Amino acid sequence: MITPEKIQELAEPIESIYAHIVDELLINIGKHITSPTWTHTASWEIQKLSELGQLTQENATIINNWVKKIPPAMRETMEATRAAALDKIERQLEQAAQNGYITPAVADSTNAVFQEYFEQAADKLNMVNTTMLESSVNMFPRIVGEVQAQITEEQTKAMQNILNEEAASVVVGSETWRDATRRAIRRAADEGLTGFVDRAGRTWSPEAYVNMDIRTTVHNTAVQATRARMQDYNTQVFQVSSHAGARPLCYPYQGKFYSWDNSAGEIELGNGKTVKYEPLSSTSYGQPAGLFGVNCGHEPIVVIPGVSIPHGADAIQDEEANKKLYAESQQQRALERKIRAAKRVVAMGDDSEEAKQRVKDAQADMREFINKTGRRRRYDREQI
């Protein structure tokens, strides 16, 4: 069974690669911003903008060094997904065919499913790579301009106080420069990099988009491999799995029976009972947040006529408890992102006590949340 926990486990290697890429790109930007320490505004700005070509090359190298690991990691992830999805049902289908309950398979359609989703994922990740590089390159001159503007403001104040012919040559102190770069670094870290822009014009960070896309790819591969293998054996009816924390558009369908070919009717199970099944099209299937949609944790459970025993509905929690668990999972991910964001500010070059305290405060918020909810803390998702 491909549980939500298994989906997370299978998707994490790819997500981790992109988290490391973003860390290195932002840290590299911080390195260029904070070194060397120029005090003449014009000299500093010219120096920094002249580094744009070097920064672009370095960031492209960072991305290329990491993306070499993606195809083998993706193939391993998807092979493991297919194996996990089919491990149990393959034996069930073969045994049922041998006993004459269903038609024996003459082909394996899951190979086509595997290749289709592998290629789709590769195309999307290539798009993220390009968008991410462009975002890092565009961010650099914005930071330079922001630092320059802050230093110029300080110079203007100084010139107004001095009021002499030498005012034009006034320079800023190192502390003023550090304050300006710290503010710019914090804003850049908070802004992050863009990995994808959706149809509504919303920007997604590389980690958020890859997290969503790989989870969806893993889940789709498992669902569609199951569907393909069932249809290889000419059986269409399945039961929707159940789990705590189900989303609103999935919750109503847990434990119920549906058909891949959108037929409706009754089917006799292995315990002699007859259950009704409905068309899959009568559910939220096909909607991004619907059944088997983006980040869905459900899976189809094969139903073999005269053989299968239905999974009970007693494991389905009441709706309020369901919503509570889902909200907690989302809150934990938000706290993890907060910790990572605070750590990135420090790694980018803000060594102030204020920046370090933000890391401690974010970690304290996580400890309080874990103590309150009893959830398991994932330190690996807090690291940069």
Tab-separated table of C-alpha atoms in Angstrom:
chain	number	residue	atom	x	y	z
A	1	MET	CA	0.000	0.000	0.000
A	2	ILE	CA	1.306	3.452	-0.921
A	3	THR	CA	0.553	5.397	2.246
A	4	PRO	CA	1.044	9.188	2.622
A	5	GLU	CA	4.159	8.379	4.655
A	6	LYS	CA	5.478	6.181	1.822
A	7	ILE	CA	4.810	8.934	-0.718
A	8	GLN	CA	6.827	11.332	1.449
A	9	GLU	CA	9.646	8.797	1.759
A	10	LEU	CA	9.793	8.199	-2.011
A	11	ALA	CA	9.623	11.897	-2.901
A	12	GLU	CA	12.128	13.210	-0.358
A	13	PRO	CA	15.362	12.429	-2.299
A	14	ILE	CA	14.299	14.736	-5.155
A	15	GLU	CA	12.949	17.410	-2.808
A	16	SER	CA	16.220	17.314	-0.877
A	17	ILE	CA	18.250	17.942	-4.036
A	18	TYR	CA	16.307	21.118	-4.782
A	19	ALA	CA	16.501	22.318	-1.197
A	20	HIS	CA	20.301	22.030	-1.433
A	21	ILE	CA	20.339	23.846	-4.784
A	22	VAL	CA	18.382	26.803	-3.383
A	23	ASP	CA	20.623	26.917	-0.303
A	24	GLU	CA	23.777	27.063	-2.413
A	25	LEU	CA	22.405	29.643	-4.854
A	26	LEU	CA	21.315	32.028	-2.097
A	27	ILE	CA	24.515	31.527	-0.121
A	28	ASN	CA	26.530	32.268	-3.267
A	29	ILE	CA	24.553	35.474	-3.803
A	30	GLY	CA	25.242	36.433	-0.180
A	31	LYS	CA	28.956	35.763	-0.680
A	32	HIS	CA	29.115	38.161	-3.618
A	33	ILE	CA	27.137	40.835	-1.768
A	34	THR	CA	29.185	40.778	1.426
A	35	SER	CA	32.703	40.535	-0.009
A	36	PRO	CA	34.720	42.684	-0.455
A	37	THR	CA	33.562	45.531	1.774
A	38	TRP	CA	33.549	48.663	-0.391
A	39	THR	CA	32.761	51.983	1.305
A	40	HIS	CA	32.466	54.285	-1.734
A	41	THR	CA	28.942	53.719	-3.017
A	42	ALA	CA	29.669	54.147	-6.710
A	43	SER	CA	32.761	51.937	-6.528
A	44	TRP	CA	30.877	49.219	-4.681
A	45	GLU	CA	27.944	49.230	-7.080
A	46	ILE	CA	30.182	49.095	-10.157
A	47	GLN	CA	32.221	46.296	-8.639
A	48	LYS	CA	29.140	44.244	-7.770
A	49	LEU	CA	27.417	44.638	-11.139
A	50	SER	CA	30.625	43.613	-12.876
A	51	GLU	CA	30.376	40.293	-11.008
A	52	LEU	CA	26.991	39.443	-12.544
A	53	GLY	CA	28.513	37.336	-15.320
A	54	GLN	CA	30.668	35.437	-12.844
A	55	LEU	CA	27.678	34.907	-10.539
A	56	THR	CA	25.568	33.595	-13.440
A	57	GLN	CA	28.274	31.098	-14.387
A	58	GLU	CA	28.747	29.980	-10.782
A	59	ASN	CA	25.017	29.522	-10.217
A	60	ALA	CA	24.638	27.602	-13.470
A	61	THR	CA	27.475	25.324	-12.317
A	62	ILE	CA	25.779	24.808	-8.943
A	63	ILE	CA	22.546	23.774	-10.647
A	64	ASN	CA	24.309	21.539	-13.179
A	65	ASN	CA	26.331	19.772	-10.492
A	66	TRP	CA	23.163	18.900	-8.605
A	67	VAL	CA	20.838	18.079	-11.513
A	68	LYS	CA	23.184	15.294	-12.645
A	69	LYS	CA	21.856	13.396	-9.652
A	70	ILE	CA	18.206	13.893	-10.580
A	71	PRO	CA	17.620	11.333	-13.413
A	72	PRO	CA	19.001	8.340	-11.493
A	73	ALA	CA	17.277	9.511	-8.310
A	74	MET	CA	14.010	10.016	-10.190
A	75	ARG	CA	14.232	6.636	-11.898
A	76	GLU	CA	14.986	4.942	-8.582
A	77	THR	CA	12.079	6.762	-6.934
A	78	MET	CA	9.623	5.778	-9.642
A	79	GLU	CA	10.808	2.185	-9.874
A	80	ALA	CA	10.336	1.913	-6.116
A	81	THR	CA	6.894	3.492	-6.498
A	82	ARG	CA	5.807	0.983	-9.117
A	83	ALA	CA	7.179	-1.928	-7.108
A	84	ALA	CA	5.486	-0.767	-3.901
A	85	ALA	CA	2.167	-0.183	-5.686
A	86	LEU	CA	2.117	-3.566	-7.423
A	87	ASP	CA	3.861	-5.797	-4.907
A	88	LYS	CA	0.735	-7.052	-3.167
A	89	ILE	CA	-1.893	-6.645	-5.878
A	90	GLU	CA	0.164	-8.521	-8.479
A	91	ARG	CA	0.008	-11.670	-6.383
A	92	GLN	CA	-3.703	-11.133	-5.751
A	93	LEU	CA	-4.482	-10.674	-9.432
A	94	GLU	CA	-2.382	-13.655	-10.530
A	95	GLN	CA	-4.006	-15.938	-7.949
A	96	ALA	CA	-7.507	-14.742	-8.850
A	97	ALA	CA	-6.800	-15.341	-12.557
A	98	GLN	CA	-5.490	-18.853	-11.817
A	99	ASN	CA	-8.669	-19.588	-9.860
A	100	GLY	CA	-10.862	-18.335	-12.702
A	101	TYR	CA	-12.291	-15.246	-11.017
A	102	ILE	CA	-10.816	-12.813	-13.565
A	103	THR	CA	-9.197	-12.919	-16.997
A	104	PRO	CA	-5.413	-13.583	-17.137
A	105	ALA	CA	-3.298	-10.634	-18.287
A	106	VAL	CA	-1.707	-10.845	-21.739
A	107	ALA	CA	0.501	-7.731	-21.358
A	108	ASP	CA	1.968	-5.384	-18.738
A	109	SER	CA	0.741	-1.837	-19.331
A	110	THR	CA	2.583	-0.387	-16.342
A	111	ASN	CA	5.782	0.123	-18.371
A	112	ALA	CA	4.037	2.771	-20.459
A	113	VAL	CA	2.702	4.435	-17.283
A	114	PHE	CA	6.203	4.516	-15.799
A	115	GLN	CA	7.764	6.082	-18.895
A	116	GLU	CA	4.990	8.661	-19.289
A	117	TYR	CA	5.284	10.004	-15.750
A	118	PHE	CA	9.079	9.850	-15.793
A	119	GLU	CA	9.180	12.060	-18.898
A	120	GLN	CA	6.567	14.439	-17.508
A	121	ALA	CA	8.527	14.868	-14.286
A	122	ALA	CA	11.798	15.412	-16.161
A	123	ASP	CA	10.238	18.132	-18.326
A	124	LYS	CA	8.818	19.958	-15.308
A	125	LEU	CA	12.092	19.798	-13.389
A	126	ASN	CA	14.005	21.153	-16.390
A	127	MET	CA	11.589	24.093	-16.425
A	128	VAL	CA	12.228	24.657	-12.715
A	129	ASN	CA	15.994	24.599	-13.303
A	130	THR	CA	15.755	27.327	-15.951
A	131	THR	CA	13.360	29.489	-13.929
A	132	MET	CA	15.467	29.082	-10.788
A	133	LEU	CA	18.655	30.234	-12.531
A	134	GLU	CA	16.905	33.256	-14.046
A	135	SER	CA	15.473	34.124	-10.640
A	136	SER	CA	18.884	33.984	-8.942
A	137	VAL	CA	20.452	36.146	-11.662
A	138	ASN	CA	17.644	38.708	-11.493
A	139	MET	CA	17.798	38.834	-7.715
A	140	PHE	CA	21.452	39.912	-7.591
A	141	PRO	CA	21.175	43.380	-9.208
A	142	ARG	CA	18.036	44.043	-7.149
A	143	ILE	CA	19.993	43.419	-3.947
A	144	VAL	CA	22.871	45.576	-5.189
A	145	GLY	CA	20.431	48.373	-5.989
A	146	GLU	CA	18.799	48.082	-2.580
A	147	VAL	CA	22.123	48.240	-0.725
A	148	GLN	CA	23.264	51.147	-2.908
A	149	ALA	CA	20.060	53.058	-2.198
A	150	GLN	CA	20.403	52.590	1.556
A	151	ILE	CA	24.044	53.681	1.571
A	152	THR	CA	23.257	56.688	-0.646
A	153	GLU	CA	20.586	57.741	1.822
A	154	GLU	CA	23.146	57.652	4.625
A	155	GLN	CA	25.596	59.649	2.501
A	156	THR	CA	22.939	62.269	1.765
A	157	LYS	CA	22.280	62.720	5.461
A	158	ALA	CA	26.017	63.074	6.081
A	159	MET	CA	26.415	65.641	3.289
A	160	GLN	CA	23.557	67.718	4.628
A	161	ASN	CA	25.326	67.852	7.962
A	162	ILE	CA	28.772	68.632	6.606
A	163	LEU	CA	27.745	71.304	4.061
A	164	ASN	CA	31.141	71.889	2.444
A	165	GLU	CA	32.826	71.321	-0.909
A	166	GLU	CA	34.239	67.991	0.188
A	167	ALA	CA	30.764	66.577	0.820
A	168	ALA	CA	30.692	64.726	-2.506
A	169	SER	CA	33.543	62.496	-1.384
A	170	VAL	CA	31.988	61.414	1.891
A	171	VAL	CA	32.183	57.682	2.540
A	172	VAL	CA	30.073	55.462	4.726
A	173	GLY	CA	31.430	53.542	7.666
A	174	SER	CA	31.774	49.775	7.695
A	175	GLU	CA	28.951	49.432	10.214
A	176	THR	CA	26.566	51.338	7.927
A	177	TRP	CA	27.554	49.096	5.041
A	178	ARG	CA	27.021	45.967	7.146
A	179	ASP	CA	23.589	47.166	8.239
A	180	ALA	CA	22.594	47.830	4.623
A	181	THR	CA	23.759	44.440	3.394
A	182	ARG	CA	22.104	42.652	6.315
A	183	ARG	CA	18.749	44.240	5.535
A	184	ALA	CA	19.091	43.376	1.857
A	185	ILE	CA	20.099	39.781	2.633
A	186	ARG	CA	17.124	39.311	4.959
A	187	ARG	CA	14.746	40.593	2.324
A	188	ALA	CA	16.308	38.360	-0.340
A	189	ALA	CA	16.114	35.307	1.918
A	190	ASP	CA	12.482	36.081	2.736
A	191	GLU	CA	11.706	36.559	-0.946
A	192	GLY	CA	13.525	33.383	-1.972
A	193	LEU	CA	13.918	32.156	-5.533
A	194	THR	CA	11.192	31.469	-8.054
A	195	GLY	CA	10.902	27.976	-9.483
A	196	PHE	CA	7.516	28.184	-11.157
A	197	VAL	CA	4.824	30.714	-12.046
A	198	ASP	CA	1.335	29.228	-12.318
A	199	ARG	CA	-1.535	30.273	-14.547
A	200	ALA	CA	-2.896	32.622	-11.895
A	201	GLY	CA	0.443	34.456	-11.834
A	202	ARG	CA	1.421	33.131	-8.413
A	203	THR	CA	5.090	32.382	-7.877
A	204	TRP	CA	6.240	29.118	-6.313
A	205	SER	CA	9.604	28.568	-4.682
A	206	PRO	CA	11.606	25.690	-6.214
A	207	GLU	CA	11.220	23.613	-3.053
A	208	ALA	CA	7.459	24.155	-2.815
A	209	TYR	CA	6.813	23.371	-6.466
A	210	VAL	CA	9.106	20.327	-6.578
A	211	ASN	CA	7.623	19.106	-3.301
A	212	MET	CA	4.141	19.288	-4.794
A	213	ASP	CA	5.102	17.950	-8.216
A	214	ILE	CA	7.141	14.938	-7.076
A	215	ARG	CA	4.561	13.914	-4.494
A	216	THR	CA	1.915	14.131	-7.188
A	217	THR	CA	4.106	12.238	-9.675
A	218	VAL	CA	4.805	9.463	-7.149
A	219	HIS	CA	1.138	9.199	-6.270
A	220	ASN	CA	-0.034	9.334	-9.892
A	221	THR	CA	2.457	6.641	-10.852
A	222	ALA	CA	1.164	4.381	-8.084
A	223	VAL	CA	-2.503	5.041	-8.877
A	224	GLN	CA	-2.187	4.707	-12.636
A	225	ALA	CA	0.077	1.641	-12.388
A	226	THR	CA	-2.616	0.014	-10.249
A	227	ARG	CA	-5.286	1.052	-12.735
A	228	ALA	CA	-3.289	-0.241	-15.699
A	229	ARG	CA	-2.578	-3.576	-14.033
A	230	MET	CA	-6.220	-4.020	-13.028
A	231	GLN	CA	-7.313	-3.363	-16.587
A	232	ASP	CA	-4.683	-5.816	-17.852
A	233	TYR	CA	-6.702	-8.384	-15.886
A	234	ASN	CA	-9.994	-6.904	-17.095
A	235	THR	CA	-11.208	-5.860	-13.640
A	236	GLN	CA	-12.515	-2.331	-13.020
A	237	VAL	CA	-13.867	-1.939	-9.472
A	238	PHE	CA	-11.804	-0.587	-6.575
A	239	GLN	CA	-12.282	0.722	-3.052
A	240	VAL	CA	-10.867	4.078	-1.968
A	241	SER	CA	-8.352	3.756	0.881
A	242	SER	CA	-8.756	5.626	4.152
A	243	HIS	CA	-6.336	7.648	6.243
A	244	ALA	CA	-6.341	10.300	8.934
A	245	GLY	CA	-5.990	13.902	7.828
A	246	ALA	CA	-7.832	13.478	4.500
A	247	ARG	CA	-8.646	16.673	2.622
A	248	PRO	CA	-12.220	17.956	2.327
A	249	LEU	CA	-12.574	16.974	-1.344
A	250	CYS	CA	-11.336	13.433	-0.618
A	251	TYR	CA	-12.925	12.722	2.739
A	252	PRO	CA	-16.469	11.803	1.497
A	253	TYR	CA	-15.172	8.979	-0.728
A	254	GLN	CA	-13.059	7.060	1.775
A	255	GLY	CA	-13.995	3.398	2.010
A	256	LYS	CA	-16.477	3.559	-0.870
A	257	PHE	CA	-16.438	1.659	-4.178
A	258	TYR	CA	-15.954	3.089	-7.693
A	259	SER	CA	-15.117	1.910	-11.205
A	260	TRP	CA	-12.356	2.991	-13.568
A	261	ASP	CA	-14.637	2.655	-16.609
A	262	ASN	CA	-17.306	4.889	-14.987
A	263	SER	CA	-19.881	2.104	-14.838
A	264	ALA	CA	-22.263	1.648	-11.908
A	265	GLY	CA	-23.705	-1.501	-10.395
A	266	GLU	CA	-23.237	-4.109	-7.692
A	267	ILE	CA	-20.444	-6.551	-7.037
A	268	GLU	CA	-20.254	-9.590	-4.760
A	269	LEU	CA	-17.283	-9.705	-2.432
A	270	GLY	CA	-15.386	-12.578	-0.868
A	271	ASN	CA	-17.523	-12.493	2.293
A	272	GLY	CA	-20.673	-13.074	0.257
A	273	LYS	CA	-21.934	-9.539	0.674
A	274	THR	CA	-22.952	-7.385	-2.269
A	275	VAL	CA	-21.865	-3.738	-2.419
A	276	LYS	CA	-22.758	-0.950	-4.798
A	277	TYR	CA	-20.147	0.860	-6.833
A	278	GLU	CA	-20.419	4.210	-8.597
A	279	PRO	CA	-18.611	5.836	-11.554
A	280	LEU	CA	-15.285	7.440	-10.663
A	281	SER	CA	-16.580	10.513	-12.499
A	282	SER	CA	-19.132	11.023	-9.695
A	283	THR	CA	-16.291	11.925	-7.288
A	284	SER	CA	-13.909	14.891	-7.148
A	285	TYR	CA	-11.478	12.931	-9.373
A	286	GLY	CA	-9.884	15.276	-11.911
A	287	GLN	CA	-9.852	18.313	-9.634
A	288	PRO	CA	-6.399	19.426	-8.439
A	289	ALA	CA	-7.400	19.085	-4.772
A	290	GLY	CA	-9.747	16.173	-5.429
A	291	LEU	CA	-9.499	12.406	-5.149
A	292	PHE	CA	-6.114	11.139	-6.426
A	293	GLY	CA	-5.238	14.803	-7.146
A	294	VAL	CA	-2.330	17.025	-6.109
A	295	ASN	CA	-0.830	15.877	-2.801
A	296	CYS	CA	-3.655	13.379	-2.250
A	297	GLY	CA	-2.743	10.473	0.020
A	298	HIS	CA	-5.396	7.997	-1.123
A	299	GLU	CA	-4.994	4.963	-3.316
A	300	PRO	CA	-7.296	2.501	-5.086
A	301	ILE	CA	-7.639	-0.892	-3.421
A	302	VAL	CA	-8.230	-3.668	-5.948
A	303	VAL	CA	-11.610	-5.375	-5.678
A	304	ILE	CA	-11.762	-8.875	-7.178
A	305	PRO	CA	-15.305	-10.271	-7.572
A	306	GLY	CA	-15.950	-13.145	-5.185
A	307	VAL	CA	-12.526	-12.778	-3.565
A	308	SER	CA	-11.894	-9.388	-1.968
A	309	ILE	CA	-12.917	-8.581	1.581
A	310	PRO	CA	-13.723	-4.859	1.942
A	311	HIS	CA	-11.639	-2.645	4.176
A	312	GLY	CA	-13.771	-1.454	7.069
A	313	ALA	CA	-14.754	2.145	7.541
A	314	ASP	CA	-13.896	2.034	11.242
A	315	ALA	CA	-10.454	3.464	10.491
A	316	ILE	CA	-12.009	6.641	9.081
A	317	GLN	CA	-11.987	9.337	11.721
A	318	ASP	CA	-14.787	11.800	12.160
A	319	GLU	CA	-14.557	14.865	9.974
A	320	GLU	CA	-13.504	17.302	12.709
A	321	ALA	CA	-10.604	15.088	13.824
A	322	ASN	CA	-9.701	14.651	10.161
A	323	LYS	CA	-9.503	18.397	9.577
A	324	LYS	CA	-7.466	18.874	12.753
A	325	LEU	CA	-4.779	16.383	11.707
A	326	TYR	CA	-4.529	17.876	8.237
A	327	ALA	CA	-4.188	21.396	9.668
A	328	GLU	CA	-1.437	20.215	12.019
A	329	SER	CA	0.533	18.668	9.158
A	330	GLN	CA	0.365	21.940	7.239
A	331	GLN	CA	1.376	23.940	10.309
A	332	GLN	CA	4.413	21.741	10.879
A	333	ARG	CA	5.599	22.233	7.295
A	334	ALA	CA	5.197	26.009	7.716
A	335	LEU	CA	7.305	25.961	10.887
A	336	GLU	CA	9.978	23.900	9.115
A	337	ARG	CA	10.132	26.465	6.320
A	338	LYS	CA	10.436	29.240	8.909
A	339	ILE	CA	13.461	27.561	10.504
A	340	ARG	CA	15.139	26.999	7.135
A	341	ALA	CA	14.525	30.609	6.105
A	342	ALA	CA	16.098	31.915	9.318
A	343	LYS	CA	19.137	29.669	8.888
A	344	ARG	CA	19.592	30.814	5.287
A	345	VAL	CA	19.834	34.463	6.385
A	346	VAL	CA	22.779	33.588	8.625
A	347	ALA	CA	24.408	31.424	5.946
A	348	MET	CA	24.073	34.237	3.390
A	349	GLY	CA	26.226	36.526	5.530
A	350	ASP	CA	24.056	38.138	8.207
A	351	ASP	CA	26.056	37.311	11.324
A	352	SER	CA	24.136	39.684	13.583
A	353	GLU	CA	22.766	38.538	16.933
A	354	GLU	CA	19.307	39.431	15.693
A	355	ALA	CA	19.602	36.976	12.795
A	356	LYS	CA	20.883	34.220	15.070
A	357	GLN	CA	18.074	34.876	17.520
A	358	ARG	CA	15.522	34.403	14.728
A	359	VAL	CA	16.841	30.876	14.250
A	360	LYS	CA	16.494	30.160	17.967
A	361	ASP	CA	12.993	31.659	18.068
A	362	ALA	CA	11.853	29.573	15.081
A	363	GLN	CA	13.245	26.423	16.686
A	364	ALA	CA	11.495	27.302	19.948
A	365	ASP	CA	8.198	27.653	18.079
A	366	MET	CA	8.725	24.180	16.634
A	367	ARG	CA	9.480	22.658	20.049
A	368	GLU	CA	6.325	24.217	21.460
A	369	PHE	CA	4.281	22.865	18.526
A	370	ILE	CA	5.711	19.345	18.891
A	371	ASN	CA	5.107	19.301	22.646
A	372	LYS	CA	1.531	20.481	22.109
A	373	THR	CA	0.570	18.094	19.305
A	374	GLY	CA	2.785	15.063	19.984
A	375	ARG	CA	3.819	14.915	16.326
A	376	ARG	CA	7.247	13.612	15.308
A	377	ARG	CA	9.810	16.317	14.618
A	378	ARG	CA	11.633	16.052	11.285
A	379	TYR	CA	15.051	17.622	11.816
A	380	ASP	CA	16.118	16.700	8.275
A	381	ARG	CA	13.492	19.077	6.883
A	382	GLU	CA	14.876	21.935	8.996
A	383	GLN	CA	18.478	21.707	7.791
A	384	ILE	CA	20.180	23.730	5.063
